[in-house]
Coordinates of C-alpha atoms in Angstrom, one line a residue:
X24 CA 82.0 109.4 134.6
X25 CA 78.6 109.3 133.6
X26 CA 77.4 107.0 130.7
X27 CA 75.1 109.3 129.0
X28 CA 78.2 112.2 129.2
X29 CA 80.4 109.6 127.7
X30 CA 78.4 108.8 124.5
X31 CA 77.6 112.6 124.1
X32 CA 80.6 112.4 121.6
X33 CA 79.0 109.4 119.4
X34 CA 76.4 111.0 116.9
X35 CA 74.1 108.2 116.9
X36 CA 73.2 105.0 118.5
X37 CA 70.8 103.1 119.9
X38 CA 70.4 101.5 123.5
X39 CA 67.9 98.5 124.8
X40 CA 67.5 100.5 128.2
X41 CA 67.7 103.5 129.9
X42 CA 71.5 105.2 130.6
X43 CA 70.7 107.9 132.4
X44 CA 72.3 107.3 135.6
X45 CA 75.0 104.7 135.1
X46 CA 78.4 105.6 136.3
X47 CA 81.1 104.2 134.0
X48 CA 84.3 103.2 135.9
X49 CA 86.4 102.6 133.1
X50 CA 86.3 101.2 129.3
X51 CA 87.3 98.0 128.0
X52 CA 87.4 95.8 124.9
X53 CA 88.8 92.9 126.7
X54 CA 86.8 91.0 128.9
X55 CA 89.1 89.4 131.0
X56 CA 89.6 93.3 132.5
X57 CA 86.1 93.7 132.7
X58 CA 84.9 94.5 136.5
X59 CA 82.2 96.5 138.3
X60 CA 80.8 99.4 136.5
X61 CA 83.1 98.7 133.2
X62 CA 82.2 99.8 129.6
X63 CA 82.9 97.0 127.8
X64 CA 83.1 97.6 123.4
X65 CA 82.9 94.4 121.5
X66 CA 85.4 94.5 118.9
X67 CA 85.4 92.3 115.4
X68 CA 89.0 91.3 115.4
X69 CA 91.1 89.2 113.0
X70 CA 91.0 86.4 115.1
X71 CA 88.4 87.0 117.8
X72 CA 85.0 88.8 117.8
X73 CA 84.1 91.0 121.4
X74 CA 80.6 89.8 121.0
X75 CA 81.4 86.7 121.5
X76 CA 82.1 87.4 125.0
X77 CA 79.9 90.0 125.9
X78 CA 78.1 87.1 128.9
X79 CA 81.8 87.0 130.0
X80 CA 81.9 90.9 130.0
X81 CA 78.4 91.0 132.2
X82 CA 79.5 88.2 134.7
X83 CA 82.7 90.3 135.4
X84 CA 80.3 93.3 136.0
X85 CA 80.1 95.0 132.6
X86 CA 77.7 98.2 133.7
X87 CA 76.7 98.4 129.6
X88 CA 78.2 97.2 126.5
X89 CA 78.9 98.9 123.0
X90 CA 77.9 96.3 119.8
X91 CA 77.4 96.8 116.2
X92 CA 75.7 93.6 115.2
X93 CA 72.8 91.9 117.1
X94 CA 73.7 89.4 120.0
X95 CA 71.8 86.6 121.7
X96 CA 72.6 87.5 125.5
X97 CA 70.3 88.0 128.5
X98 CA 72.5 90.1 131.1
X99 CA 70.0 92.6 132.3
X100 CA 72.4 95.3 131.3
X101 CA 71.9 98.3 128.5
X102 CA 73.7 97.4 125.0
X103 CA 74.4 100.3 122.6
X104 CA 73.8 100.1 119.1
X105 CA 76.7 101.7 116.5
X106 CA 77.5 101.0 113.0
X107 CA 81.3 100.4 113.9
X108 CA 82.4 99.6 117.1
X109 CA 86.0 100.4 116.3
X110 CA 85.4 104.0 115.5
X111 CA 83.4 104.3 118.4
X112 CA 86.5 102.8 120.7
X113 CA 88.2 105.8 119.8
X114 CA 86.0 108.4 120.4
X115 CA 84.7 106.7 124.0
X116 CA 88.8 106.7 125.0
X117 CA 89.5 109.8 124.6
X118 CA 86.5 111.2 126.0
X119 CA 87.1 109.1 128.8
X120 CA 90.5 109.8 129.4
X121 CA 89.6 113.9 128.7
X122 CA 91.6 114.3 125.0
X123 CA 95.0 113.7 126.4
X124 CA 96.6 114.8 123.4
X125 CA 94.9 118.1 122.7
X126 CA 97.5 118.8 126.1
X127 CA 100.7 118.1 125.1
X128 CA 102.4 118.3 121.8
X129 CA 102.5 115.4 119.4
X130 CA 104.7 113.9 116.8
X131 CA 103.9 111.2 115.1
X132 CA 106.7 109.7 112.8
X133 CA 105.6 106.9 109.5
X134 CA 107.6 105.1 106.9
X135 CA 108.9 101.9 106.4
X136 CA 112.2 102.3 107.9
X137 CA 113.7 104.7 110.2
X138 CA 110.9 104.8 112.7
X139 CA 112.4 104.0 115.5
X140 CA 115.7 105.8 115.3
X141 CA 114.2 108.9 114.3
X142 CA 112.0 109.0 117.3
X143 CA 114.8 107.9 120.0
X144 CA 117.2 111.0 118.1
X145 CA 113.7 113.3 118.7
X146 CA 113.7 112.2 122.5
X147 CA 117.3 112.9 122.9
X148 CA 116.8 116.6 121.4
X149 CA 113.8 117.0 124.2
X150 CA 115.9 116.2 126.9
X151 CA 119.0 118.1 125.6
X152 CA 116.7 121.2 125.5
X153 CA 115.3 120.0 129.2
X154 CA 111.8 118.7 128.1
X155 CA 110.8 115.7 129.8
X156 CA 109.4 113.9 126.6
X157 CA 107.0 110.6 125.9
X158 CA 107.6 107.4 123.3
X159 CA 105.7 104.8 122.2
X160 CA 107.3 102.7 119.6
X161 CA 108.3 99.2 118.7
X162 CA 110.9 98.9 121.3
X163 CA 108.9 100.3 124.6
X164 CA 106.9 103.2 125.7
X165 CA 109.3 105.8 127.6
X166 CA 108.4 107.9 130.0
X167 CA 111.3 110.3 130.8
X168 CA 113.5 107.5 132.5
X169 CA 111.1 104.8 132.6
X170 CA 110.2 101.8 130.6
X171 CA 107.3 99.8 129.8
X172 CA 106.6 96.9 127.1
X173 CA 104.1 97.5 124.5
X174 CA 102.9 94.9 122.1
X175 CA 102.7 96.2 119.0
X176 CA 104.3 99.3 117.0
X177 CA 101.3 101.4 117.5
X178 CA 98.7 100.2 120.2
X179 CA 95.2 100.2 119.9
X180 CA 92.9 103.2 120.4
X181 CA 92.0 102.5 124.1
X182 CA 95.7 101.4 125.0
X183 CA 96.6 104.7 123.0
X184 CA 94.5 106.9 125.4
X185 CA 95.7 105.2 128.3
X186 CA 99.2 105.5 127.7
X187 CA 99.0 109.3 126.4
X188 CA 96.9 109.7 130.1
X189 CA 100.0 108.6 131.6
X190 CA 102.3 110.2 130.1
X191 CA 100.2 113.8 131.2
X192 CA 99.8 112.5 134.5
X193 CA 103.6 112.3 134.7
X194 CA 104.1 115.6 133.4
X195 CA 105.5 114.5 130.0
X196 CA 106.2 118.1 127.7
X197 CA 106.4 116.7 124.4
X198 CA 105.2 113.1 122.7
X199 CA 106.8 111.2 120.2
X200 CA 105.3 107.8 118.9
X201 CA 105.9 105.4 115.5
X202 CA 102.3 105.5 113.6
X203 CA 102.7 102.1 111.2
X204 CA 100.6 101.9 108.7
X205 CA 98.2 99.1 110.0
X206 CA 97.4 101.5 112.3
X207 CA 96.5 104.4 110.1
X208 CA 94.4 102.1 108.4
X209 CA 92.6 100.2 111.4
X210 CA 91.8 103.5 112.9
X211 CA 93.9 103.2 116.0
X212 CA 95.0 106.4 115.7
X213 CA 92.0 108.0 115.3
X214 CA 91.2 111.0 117.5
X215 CA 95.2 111.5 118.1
X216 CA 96.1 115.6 118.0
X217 CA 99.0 115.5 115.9
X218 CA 101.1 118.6 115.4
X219 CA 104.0 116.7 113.1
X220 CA 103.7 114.3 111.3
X221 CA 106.9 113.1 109.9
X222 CA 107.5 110.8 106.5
X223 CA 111.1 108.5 106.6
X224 CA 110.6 106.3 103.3
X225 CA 108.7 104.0 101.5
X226 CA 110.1 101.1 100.1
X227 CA 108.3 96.9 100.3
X228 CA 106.5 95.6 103.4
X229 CA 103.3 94.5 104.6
X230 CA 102.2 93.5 101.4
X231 CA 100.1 90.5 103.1
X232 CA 98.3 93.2 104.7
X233 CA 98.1 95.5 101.9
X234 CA 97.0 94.6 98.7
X235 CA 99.5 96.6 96.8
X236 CA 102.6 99.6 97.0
X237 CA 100.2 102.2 96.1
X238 CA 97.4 101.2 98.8
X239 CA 99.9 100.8 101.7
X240 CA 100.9 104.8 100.2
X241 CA 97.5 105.7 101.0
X242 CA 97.5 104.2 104.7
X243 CA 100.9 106.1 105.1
X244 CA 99.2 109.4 103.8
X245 CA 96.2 109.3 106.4
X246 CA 99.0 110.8 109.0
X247 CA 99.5 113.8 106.8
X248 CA 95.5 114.3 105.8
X249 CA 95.6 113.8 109.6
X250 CA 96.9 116.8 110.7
X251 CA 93.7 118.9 109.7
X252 CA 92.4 121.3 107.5
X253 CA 92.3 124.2 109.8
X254 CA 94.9 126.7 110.9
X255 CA 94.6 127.6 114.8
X256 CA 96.2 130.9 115.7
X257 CA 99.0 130.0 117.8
X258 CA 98.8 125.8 116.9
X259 CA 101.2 125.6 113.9
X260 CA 101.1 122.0 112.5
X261 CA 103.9 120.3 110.1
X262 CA 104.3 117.8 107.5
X263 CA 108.0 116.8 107.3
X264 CA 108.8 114.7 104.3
X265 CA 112.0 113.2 102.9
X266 CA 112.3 115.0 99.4
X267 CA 114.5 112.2 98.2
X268 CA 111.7 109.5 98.1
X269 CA 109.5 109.3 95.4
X270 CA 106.4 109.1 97.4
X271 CA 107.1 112.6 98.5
X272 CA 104.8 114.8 96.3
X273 CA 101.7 112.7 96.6
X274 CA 102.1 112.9 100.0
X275 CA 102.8 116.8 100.5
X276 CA 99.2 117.1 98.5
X277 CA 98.0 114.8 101.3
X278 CA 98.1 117.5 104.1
X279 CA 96.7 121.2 104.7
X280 CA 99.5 121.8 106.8
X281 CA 102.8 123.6 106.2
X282 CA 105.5 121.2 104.5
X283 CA 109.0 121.0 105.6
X284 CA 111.3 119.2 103.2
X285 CA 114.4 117.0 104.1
X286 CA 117.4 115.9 101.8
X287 CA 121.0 114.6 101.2
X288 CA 120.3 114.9 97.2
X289 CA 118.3 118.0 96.0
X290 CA 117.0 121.3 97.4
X291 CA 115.1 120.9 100.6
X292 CA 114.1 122.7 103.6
X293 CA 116.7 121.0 105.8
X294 CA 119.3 119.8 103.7
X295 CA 122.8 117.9 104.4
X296 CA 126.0 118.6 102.6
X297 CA 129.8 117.6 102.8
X298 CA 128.9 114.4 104.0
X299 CA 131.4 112.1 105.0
X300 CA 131.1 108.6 106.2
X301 CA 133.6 106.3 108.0
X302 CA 133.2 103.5 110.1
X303 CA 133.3 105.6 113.4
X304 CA 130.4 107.6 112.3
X305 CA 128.9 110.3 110.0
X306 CA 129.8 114.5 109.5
X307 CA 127.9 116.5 107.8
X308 CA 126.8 120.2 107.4
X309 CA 123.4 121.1 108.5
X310 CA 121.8 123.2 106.5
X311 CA 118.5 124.4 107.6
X312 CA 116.2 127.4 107.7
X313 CA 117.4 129.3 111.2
X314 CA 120.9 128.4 110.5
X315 CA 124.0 126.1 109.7
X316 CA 126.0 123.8 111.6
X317 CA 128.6 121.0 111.8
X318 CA 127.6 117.8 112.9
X319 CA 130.3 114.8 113.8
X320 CA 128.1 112.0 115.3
X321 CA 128.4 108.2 116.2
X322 CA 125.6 107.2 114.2
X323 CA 127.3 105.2 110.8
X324 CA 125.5 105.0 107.3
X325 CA 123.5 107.3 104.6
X326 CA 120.4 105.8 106.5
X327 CA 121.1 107.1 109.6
X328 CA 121.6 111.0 108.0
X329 CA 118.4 110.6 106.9
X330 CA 117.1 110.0 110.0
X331 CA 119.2 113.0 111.8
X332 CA 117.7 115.5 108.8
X333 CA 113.7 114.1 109.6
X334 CA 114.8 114.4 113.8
X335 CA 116.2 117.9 113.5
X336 CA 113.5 118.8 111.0
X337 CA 110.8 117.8 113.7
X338 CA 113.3 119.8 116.1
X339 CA 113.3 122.8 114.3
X340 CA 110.0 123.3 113.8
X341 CA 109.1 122.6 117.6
X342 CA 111.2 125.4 118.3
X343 CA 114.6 124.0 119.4
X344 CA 117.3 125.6 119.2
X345 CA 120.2 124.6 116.2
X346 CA 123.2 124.4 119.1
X347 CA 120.7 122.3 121.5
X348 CA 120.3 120.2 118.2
X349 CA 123.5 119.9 116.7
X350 CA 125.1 118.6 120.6
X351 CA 122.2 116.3 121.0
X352 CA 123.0 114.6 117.7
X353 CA 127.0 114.0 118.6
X354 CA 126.1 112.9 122.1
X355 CA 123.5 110.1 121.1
X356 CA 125.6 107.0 120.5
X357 CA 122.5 104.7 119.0
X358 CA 119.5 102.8 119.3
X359 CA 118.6 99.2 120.5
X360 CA 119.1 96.8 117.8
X361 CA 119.6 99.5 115.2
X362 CA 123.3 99.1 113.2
X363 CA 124.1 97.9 117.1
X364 CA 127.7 96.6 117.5
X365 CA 128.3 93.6 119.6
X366 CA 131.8 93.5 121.3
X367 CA 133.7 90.7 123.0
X368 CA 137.2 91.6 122.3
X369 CA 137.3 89.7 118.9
X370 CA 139.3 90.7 115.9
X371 CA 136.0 90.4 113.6
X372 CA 133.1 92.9 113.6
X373 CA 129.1 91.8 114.4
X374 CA 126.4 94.0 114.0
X375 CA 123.0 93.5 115.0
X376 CA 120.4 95.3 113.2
X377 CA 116.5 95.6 113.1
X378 CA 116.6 95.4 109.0
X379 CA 114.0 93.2 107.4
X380 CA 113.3 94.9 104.4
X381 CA 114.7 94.4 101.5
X382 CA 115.7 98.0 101.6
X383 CA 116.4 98.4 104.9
X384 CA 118.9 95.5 104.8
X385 CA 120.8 96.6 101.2
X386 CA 120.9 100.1 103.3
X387 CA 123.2 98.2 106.2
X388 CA 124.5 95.6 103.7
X389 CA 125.8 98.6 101.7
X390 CA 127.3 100.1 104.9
X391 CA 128.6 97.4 105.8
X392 CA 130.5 96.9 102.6
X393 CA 131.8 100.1 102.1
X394 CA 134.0 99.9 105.8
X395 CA 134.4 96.1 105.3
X396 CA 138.4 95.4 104.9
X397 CA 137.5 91.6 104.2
X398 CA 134.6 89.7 103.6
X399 CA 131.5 90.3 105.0
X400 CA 128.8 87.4 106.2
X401 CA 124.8 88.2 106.7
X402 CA 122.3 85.9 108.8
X403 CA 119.0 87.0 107.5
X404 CA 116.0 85.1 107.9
X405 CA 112.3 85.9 107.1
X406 CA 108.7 86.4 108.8
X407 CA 106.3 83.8 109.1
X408 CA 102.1 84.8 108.2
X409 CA 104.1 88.1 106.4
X410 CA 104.5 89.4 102.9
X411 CA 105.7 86.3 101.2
X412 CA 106.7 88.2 97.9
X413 CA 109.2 89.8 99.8
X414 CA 111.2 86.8 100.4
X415 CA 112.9 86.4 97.4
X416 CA 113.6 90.0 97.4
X417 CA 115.5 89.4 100.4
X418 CA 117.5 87.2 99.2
X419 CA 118.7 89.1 96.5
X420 CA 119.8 91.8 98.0
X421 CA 121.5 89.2 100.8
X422 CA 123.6 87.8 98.3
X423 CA 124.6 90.9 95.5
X424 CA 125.9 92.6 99.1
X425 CA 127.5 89.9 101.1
X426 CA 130.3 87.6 100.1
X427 CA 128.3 84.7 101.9
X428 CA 124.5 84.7 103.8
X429 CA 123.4 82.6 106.0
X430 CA 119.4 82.3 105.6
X431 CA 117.8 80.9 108.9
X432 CA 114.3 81.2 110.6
X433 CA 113.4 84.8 111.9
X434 CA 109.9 84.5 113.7
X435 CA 108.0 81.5 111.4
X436 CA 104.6 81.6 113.9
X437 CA 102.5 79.4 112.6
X438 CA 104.7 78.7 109.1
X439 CA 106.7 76.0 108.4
X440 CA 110.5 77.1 108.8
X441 CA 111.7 75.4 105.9
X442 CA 108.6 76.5 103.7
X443 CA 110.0 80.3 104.1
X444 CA 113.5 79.5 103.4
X445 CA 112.5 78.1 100.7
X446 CA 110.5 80.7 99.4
X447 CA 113.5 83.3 99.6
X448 CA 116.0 80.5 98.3
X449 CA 114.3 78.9 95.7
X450 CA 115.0 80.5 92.8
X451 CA 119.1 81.2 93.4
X452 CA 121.7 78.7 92.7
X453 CA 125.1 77.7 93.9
X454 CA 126.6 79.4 90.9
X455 CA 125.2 83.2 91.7
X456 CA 125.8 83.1 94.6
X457 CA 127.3 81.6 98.2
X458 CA 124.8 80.8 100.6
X459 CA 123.7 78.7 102.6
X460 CA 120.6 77.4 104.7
X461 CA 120.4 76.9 108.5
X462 CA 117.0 76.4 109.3
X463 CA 118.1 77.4 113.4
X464 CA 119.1 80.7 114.0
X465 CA 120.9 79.9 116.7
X466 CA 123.1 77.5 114.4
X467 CA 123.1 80.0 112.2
X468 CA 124.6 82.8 114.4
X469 CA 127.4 80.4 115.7
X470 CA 128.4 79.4 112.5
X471 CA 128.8 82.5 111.2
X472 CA 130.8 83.7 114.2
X473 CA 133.2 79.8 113.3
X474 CA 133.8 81.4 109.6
X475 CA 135.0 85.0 110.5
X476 CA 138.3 86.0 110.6
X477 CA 140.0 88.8 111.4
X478 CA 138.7 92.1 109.8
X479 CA 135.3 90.5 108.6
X480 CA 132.2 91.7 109.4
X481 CA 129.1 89.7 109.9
X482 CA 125.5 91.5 110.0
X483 CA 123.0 89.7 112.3
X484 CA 119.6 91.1 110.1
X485 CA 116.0 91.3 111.1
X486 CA 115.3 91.0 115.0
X487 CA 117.6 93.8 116.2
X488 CA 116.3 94.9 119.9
X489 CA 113.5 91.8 119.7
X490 CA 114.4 89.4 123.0
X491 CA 112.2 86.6 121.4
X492 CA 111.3 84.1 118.6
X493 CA 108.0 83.3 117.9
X494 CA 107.3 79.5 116.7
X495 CA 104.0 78.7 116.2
X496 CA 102.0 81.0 118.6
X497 CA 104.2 80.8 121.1
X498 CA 107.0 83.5 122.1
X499 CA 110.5 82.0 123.0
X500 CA 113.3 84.2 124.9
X501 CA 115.6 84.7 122.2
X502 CA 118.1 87.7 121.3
X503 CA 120.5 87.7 118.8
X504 CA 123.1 90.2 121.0
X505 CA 122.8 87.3 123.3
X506 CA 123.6 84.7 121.1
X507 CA 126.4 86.1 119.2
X508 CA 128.0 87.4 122.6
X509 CA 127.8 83.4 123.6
X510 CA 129.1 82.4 120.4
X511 CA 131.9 84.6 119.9
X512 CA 133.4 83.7 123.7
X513 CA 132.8 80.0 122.6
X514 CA 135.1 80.8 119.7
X515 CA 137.7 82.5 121.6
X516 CA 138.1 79.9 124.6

């Protein structure tokens, strides 16, 4: 692709030589992928800037580079001049990767908790109504029947455009993906074609990113603003937001688009009545606009209605059918990591679950208590370089819900172990409430699995589907299933 072509999206900039003729191969922002005829686009990160290894970028064979700030580097090769380097990342990937997502449609789903689930019950609907369908998500990116790693929730823009590229050139019909809200606000996202945008729940996280509830709001709302401000003839978009949250009407002013409410308590678009809970799953009536249905599922807990009621409302207004929704939802059994049972044969239940928030864990806590026939035990550990005023939070809801936590490391990085236990246990007492502190989480799992007895329940909280633990800066293979499998067949031999 030509060089000149590939700018033609950028307003304005300025270049040390001329572009005319340069063929770009491909574009990168790291330079260890740099090779012949590259882009490369220096990017100010946290931790690294690009510009400091723009001579790396030429020696690989950088055919011209993107900057925003002056740089002392001979290479003989054209630098472009922008104001922000990161904006322009996005506009040069999907230009170079011909707007992907202006081709298929796009869902993008935000919120604290829920993400994940949501967007697996969403995929399951595709494929029920034979649509070969797209995910990119905490867990993996999913491509019909295959499975790649991603690093983070919601890659960056380049990564972004490549997967989305993929994903059309394997014929993918519909895309679903978790937007978090660093992304909204770093601009990863930017140039991404959504035509839903759905809103789970808001409730305390990221607040070391953040500087406050009502600012990591805003970065939730830039999905909905997102959507546009036009109305094509024959490209409907939608806003689907959980009425039961009170972040809901700031962020139905937040979008142009047509609003599609979802809710267990009040009057909503898509509503769900009767409910019943046991611990063998969830049934409910499905009230929606094209219909009513019964649905018996798998899926246990309030949380997870919620998360059927923002899936079906997503469904509905892609145009699926309420029977092609309502068998999806009883077929789907659940989600890596997410309220996941582990079974060995014992006489004690363990649950593994993704919860590490204080809401999302009083959400499973509370789940777990109401099917609980004895006592129930919680291993719960916290983040390290994460919101530290969450901590004690945490704690609080670990030990009103459980009869006894166990608070252990989670992923420290580059904190001292103790230093974070210490933060969520400082201010309780032997008197409030039983606890205890196990600084390794293996330890911790095992003892947990020694106390049970019979009819107990113990919730494994915070790493769900995760298959590491990070310490320091380095990544260890660790998975709580794994553990408490080894534990529990230690306890029975």
């Amino acid at each position: 692709m030509k060089l000149k072509e590939l700018l033609d999206g950028i307003g304005f900039y300025q270049t040390t030589e001329s572009i005319q003729d340069i063929e770009i191969v491909n574009v990168e922002m790291d330079s260890r992928k740099v090779e012949s005829g590259s882009l490369f686009v220096c990017i100010e990160g946290y931790t690294v800037d690009g510009h400091d290894f723009l001579k790396q970028a030429i020696d690989n064979g950088a055919a011209a580079a993107v900057v925003c700030k002056d740089v002392d580097v001979d290479g003989g090769i054209p630098l472009i001049r922008v104001k922000d380097t990161g904006r322009a990342l996005a506009m040069l990937a999907a230009a170079y990767y011909d707007y992907p997502t202006a081709k298929f449609p796009l869902i993008g789903v935000t919120g604290t908790n829920g993400k994940t689930t949501t967007t697996y019950l969403l995929d399951t609907i595709f494929e029920k109504q034979g649509k070969k369908s797209g995910i990119i998500g905490s867990i993996q990116v999913k491509i019909g029947d295959e499975t790649f790693p991603v690093a983070n929730t919601t890659p960056d823009s380049l990564e972004l455009n490549r997967i989305f590229h993929q994903m059309q050139e394997k014929e993918a019909e519909q895309v679903i993906m978790e937007v978090s809200s660093h992304a909204l606000d770093m601009g990863r996202v930017f140039g991404c074609d959504y035509d839903i945008g759905i809103f789970t729940n808001l409730s305390q996280d990221h607040l070391d990113y953040h500087k406050d509830m009502d600012d990591y709001l805003r970065a939730k709302s830039l999905l909905f603003s997102g959507l546009g401000n036009d109305y094509h003839q024959g490209k409907k978009k939608y806003a689907i937001i959980n009425e039961d949250d009170d972040s809901s009407d700031l962020l139905k002013r937040s979008t142009a688009q047509q609003v599609i409410t979802y809710s267990c308590k009040q009057d909503a678009d898509v509503m769900a009545k009767n409910i019943i809970l046991s611990p063998a799953g969830v049934a409910f009536n499905l009230v929606t606009p094209i219909g009513t249905t019964h649905i018996k599922t798998h899926l246990i807990g309030m949380f997870n209605v919620y998360n059927m009621l923002a899936a079906s409302s997503a469904a509905i207004a892609s145009n699926v059918d309420l029977e092609v929704i309502k068998e999806a939802l009883e077929e789907i059994k659940g989600v890596d990591g997410r309220f996941e049972p582990i079974n060995e044969g014992q006489d004690f239940s363990v649950i593994v679950d993704f919860a590490h928030t204080p809401d999302s864990l009083e959400n499973v806590l509370q789940t777990s208590r109401e099917f609980a026939k004895r006592k129930v035990y919680v291993v719960v550990g916290c983040g390290g370089d994460r919101d530290r005023t969450k901590r004690p939070l945490m704690a609080d809801v670990a030990v009103k819900y459980a009869d006894h936590a166990l608070f252990t490391s989670d992923n420290p990085r580059t904190e001292d172990p103790v230093r974070i236990l210490d933060d969520m246990t400082s201010h309780l007492s032997d008197k409030e409430a039983v606890f205890e502190v196990i600084v390794d989480r293996t330890e911790a799992i095992k003892h947990a699995v020694e106390l049970a007895q019979k009819d107990d329940i113990i919730l494994i909280a915070g790493k769900g589907h995760e298959t590491y633990q990070i310490v320091g800066t380095t990544k260890y293979d660790f998975d709580d299933r794994q553990v408490a499998r080894i534990a529990i067949k230690e306890k029975g031999e």
